[in-house]
Amino acid sequence: EPEKRSAHPLQSTAYTAWLGVNLKVEFACDMKREEIHSFGVSLATGQCVERFYDRITQHRMTPKLPPNIHTAKNALTLNKAATIAEQTLERKLKTYDYAWAAAAAARLDEELVTLHHYYEPLLASIDEEQRTLITEQFQRRQDEIRWQYEPRVSVSAINCGIFYLEGIG
C-alpha cells in the first residue's frame, strides 16, 4: 500500500509485477537436510532477488491496487521468470560443498559389499528352484539400499505469487 502523499490526484505511480517463489531444496541420502529459498523476479526487468519473502513482509499489502497506482508493462512471461529463479538457485547450489554426497556414496558401497558377502555364498549353496526367489530378493534389497543411501538433491516449489510493488530490489 502506498504511503499517503500530497501528490496531485491525477498523478499515478507505477508498480512493478514480481513473481515471488518459495522453493524447498532437499539434500537426501541415509540422512536428510532441507533448506527454504525465496526468490523474487521482476517481470519488468528480469532482476532476481534472494530472500524475497523477507523483503515483502516489510511492506503493507492490500489485495487490490490502491488509487493513483498503475502497473508497469511486463517484459517477461511467468515461465521466463520462473526459469530465472531456477537458474539462480542452480548457480547457488553449485557453490555448495558436496562432501556429504561422497560420504553417502562410500556408505552405499560398504552396504552393497556387505549385502554381496551375505547373498553370494547363499546363492552358490541352494538349488535352482530357490535361486530365482533368492536372486529376486537380493535385487530388491540392493534397490532398497541404493534408494536409501544414494545421494540426491531435489527442488520443489512450496508456493508462488504475483506481487505489485514499488521500489524493491
Short mmCIF file of C-alpha atoms in Angstrom, two decimals:
data_model
loop_
_atom_site.label_atom_id
_atom_site.label_comp_id
_atom_site.label_asym_id
_atom_site.label_seq_id
_atom_site.Cartn_x
_atom_site.Cartn_y
_atom_site.Cartn_z
CA GLU A 1 0.00 0.00 0.00
CA PRO A 2 1.48 3.37 -0.95
CA GLU A 3 2.39 5.95 1.62
CA LYS A 4 -0.06 8.83 1.89
CA ARG A 5 1.23 11.53 -0.42
CA SER A 6 0.29 15.05 -1.14
CA ALA A 7 0.69 14.38 -4.85
CA HIS A 8 -1.64 15.69 -7.46
CA PRO A 9 -4.79 13.49 -7.56
CA LEU A 10 -4.25 12.72 -11.27
CA GLN A 11 -0.63 11.66 -10.79
CA SER A 12 -0.18 7.89 -10.90
CA THR A 13 2.68 5.78 -9.52
CA ALA A 14 3.89 2.71 -11.42
CA TYR A 15 4.08 -0.59 -9.58
CA THR A 16 6.12 -3.46 -10.99
CA ALA A 17 4.89 -7.05 -11.01
CA TRP A 18 7.17 -9.53 -9.26
CA LEU A 19 6.96 -13.30 -9.30
CA GLY A 20 7.66 -14.49 -5.77
CA VAL A 21 8.67 -18.15 -5.44
CA ASN A 22 9.49 -20.14 -2.30
CA LEU A 23 11.46 -23.30 -3.05
CA LYS A 24 12.38 -26.24 -0.85
CA VAL A 25 15.76 -27.87 -1.51
CA GLU A 26 16.16 -31.37 -0.11
CA PHE A 27 19.57 -32.98 0.28
CA ALA A 28 18.90 -36.67 0.88
CA CYS A 29 20.74 -39.93 1.37
CA ASP A 30 20.54 -42.03 4.54
CA MET A 31 20.31 -38.61 6.21
CA LYS A 32 18.28 -35.60 5.16
CA ARG A 33 18.61 -31.83 5.23
CA GLU A 34 16.20 -29.21 3.87
CA GLU A 35 16.55 -25.53 3.03
CA ILE A 36 13.97 -22.95 2.03
CA HIS A 37 14.92 -20.35 -0.58
CA SER A 38 12.78 -17.37 -1.51
CA PHE A 39 13.27 -15.57 -4.83
CA GLY A 40 11.57 -12.63 -6.45
CA VAL A 41 11.85 -11.94 -10.17
CA SER A 42 10.77 -8.62 -11.63
CA LEU A 43 8.52 -9.24 -14.60
CA ALA A 44 9.57 -5.84 -15.97
CA THR A 45 13.35 -6.18 -15.80
CA GLY A 46 14.20 -9.82 -15.04
CA GLN A 47 16.07 -8.78 -11.89
CA CYS A 48 16.17 -11.65 -9.40
CA VAL A 49 16.48 -11.01 -5.67
CA GLU A 50 17.02 -13.54 -2.91
CA ARG A 51 15.20 -13.53 0.43
CA PHE A 52 12.18 -12.07 -1.35
CA TYR A 53 9.77 -13.18 1.34
CA ASP A 54 11.72 -11.21 3.97
CA ARG A 55 11.60 -8.15 1.73
CA ILE A 56 7.88 -8.22 1.03
CA THR A 57 6.94 -8.74 4.66
CA GLN A 58 8.36 -5.26 5.29
CA HIS A 59 5.62 -3.79 3.06
CA ARG A 60 2.00 -3.28 3.93
CA MET A 61 -0.04 -5.28 1.42
CA THR A 62 -3.55 -4.92 0.08
CA PRO A 63 -5.46 -7.42 -2.09
CA LYS A 64 -6.13 -4.81 -4.80
CA LEU A 65 -4.27 -1.89 -6.31
CA PRO A 66 -4.78 1.35 -4.38
CA PRO A 67 -5.97 4.56 -6.07
CA ASN A 68 -3.48 6.50 -8.24
CA ILE A 69 -1.42 3.36 -8.91
CA HIS A 70 -0.88 1.70 -12.26
CA THR A 71 1.09 -1.38 -13.23
CA ALA A 72 4.21 -1.22 -15.36
CA LYS A 73 4.29 -3.29 -18.53
CA ASN A 74 5.72 -6.78 -18.13
CA ALA A 75 8.68 -7.69 -20.30
CA LEU A 76 8.84 -11.33 -19.14
CA THR A 77 6.40 -14.20 -19.10
CA LEU A 78 5.81 -16.13 -15.90
CA ASN A 79 7.65 -19.13 -17.39
CA LYS A 80 10.72 -17.00 -18.15
CA ALA A 81 10.65 -15.51 -14.63
CA ALA A 82 10.38 -18.99 -13.10
CA THR A 83 13.35 -20.10 -15.22
CA ILE A 84 15.40 -17.15 -13.94
CA ALA A 85 14.62 -18.14 -10.32
CA GLU A 86 15.53 -21.78 -11.06
CA GLN A 87 18.81 -20.79 -12.71
CA THR A 88 19.69 -18.52 -9.78
CA LEU A 89 19.09 -21.36 -7.34
CA GLU A 90 21.07 -23.77 -9.51
CA ARG A 91 24.06 -21.39 -9.59
CA LYS A 92 23.85 -21.07 -5.80
CA LEU A 93 23.68 -24.85 -5.28
CA LYS A 94 26.75 -25.37 -7.49
CA THR A 95 28.80 -23.43 -4.92
CA TYR A 96 27.86 -25.80 -2.06
CA ASP A 97 30.19 -28.36 -0.52
CA TYR A 98 29.03 -31.85 -1.51
CA ALA A 99 31.34 -33.84 0.78
CA TRP A 100 28.17 -35.29 2.33
CA ALA A 101 27.36 -36.90 -1.04
CA ALA A 102 30.79 -38.51 -1.31
CA ALA A 103 30.44 -39.85 2.24
CA ALA A 104 26.97 -41.21 1.43
CA ALA A 105 28.32 -42.89 -1.72
CA ALA A 106 31.05 -44.53 0.37
CA ARG A 107 28.43 -45.80 2.86
CA LEU A 108 26.39 -47.11 -0.08
CA ASP A 109 29.39 -49.04 -1.38
CA GLU A 110 30.02 -50.53 2.09
CA GLU A 111 26.39 -51.63 2.39
CA LEU A 112 26.42 -53.21 -1.08
CA VAL A 113 29.65 -55.10 -0.29
CA THR A 114 28.11 -56.42 2.93
CA LEU A 115 25.00 -57.47 1.04
CA HIS A 116 27.09 -59.28 -1.61
CA HIS A 117 29.03 -61.10 1.12
CA TYR A 118 25.74 -62.37 2.51
CA TYR A 119 23.96 -63.34 -0.71
CA GLU A 120 26.78 -64.72 -2.91
CA PRO A 121 27.53 -67.77 -0.70
CA LEU A 122 23.81 -68.26 -0.18
CA LEU A 123 23.14 -68.28 -3.94
CA ALA A 124 26.01 -70.72 -4.52
CA SER A 125 24.68 -73.19 -1.97
CA ILE A 126 21.00 -73.51 -2.96
CA ASP A 127 19.18 -75.41 -5.68
CA GLU A 128 17.97 -73.84 -8.92
CA GLU A 129 14.34 -73.61 -7.80
CA GLN A 130 15.13 -71.42 -4.79
CA ARG A 131 17.84 -69.49 -6.60
CA THR A 132 15.28 -67.48 -8.60
CA LEU A 133 13.46 -66.38 -5.44
CA ILE A 134 16.66 -65.52 -3.59
CA THR A 135 18.03 -63.65 -6.64
CA GLU A 136 14.85 -61.54 -6.77
CA GLN A 137 15.13 -60.87 -3.04
CA PHE A 138 18.81 -59.92 -3.46
CA GLN A 139 17.93 -57.50 -6.28
CA ARG A 140 15.12 -55.90 -4.25
CA ARG A 141 17.43 -55.46 -1.28
CA GLN A 142 20.09 -53.82 -3.50
CA ASP A 143 17.46 -51.44 -4.89
CA GLU A 144 16.32 -50.55 -1.37
CA ILE A 145 19.86 -49.83 -0.24
CA ARG A 146 20.53 -47.70 -3.32
CA TRP A 147 17.35 -45.70 -2.66
CA GLN A 148 18.30 -45.23 0.98
CA TYR A 149 21.97 -44.27 0.55
CA GLU A 150 22.30 -42.76 -2.93
CA PRO A 151 22.87 -39.01 -2.58
CA ARG A 152 20.30 -36.80 -4.31
CA VAL A 153 19.26 -33.17 -4.39
CA SER A 154 15.66 -32.32 -5.20
CA VAL A 155 13.90 -28.99 -5.50
CA SER A 156 10.19 -28.40 -5.20
CA ALA A 157 8.07 -25.28 -5.23
CA ILE A 158 6.29 -24.56 -1.95
CA ASN A 159 4.24 -21.64 -3.24
CA CYS A 160 4.38 -18.62 -5.50
CA GLY A 161 2.51 -15.42 -6.19
CA ILE A 162 2.44 -12.21 -8.17
CA PHE A 163 3.12 -9.06 -6.18
CA TYR A 164 2.83 -5.49 -7.44
CA LEU A 165 5.48 -3.44 -5.68
CA GLU A 166 7.16 -0.08 -5.77
CA GLY A 167 10.87 0.25 -5.15
CA ILE A 168 12.09 -3.22 -4.22
CA GLY A 169 15.43 -4.62 -5.28
#
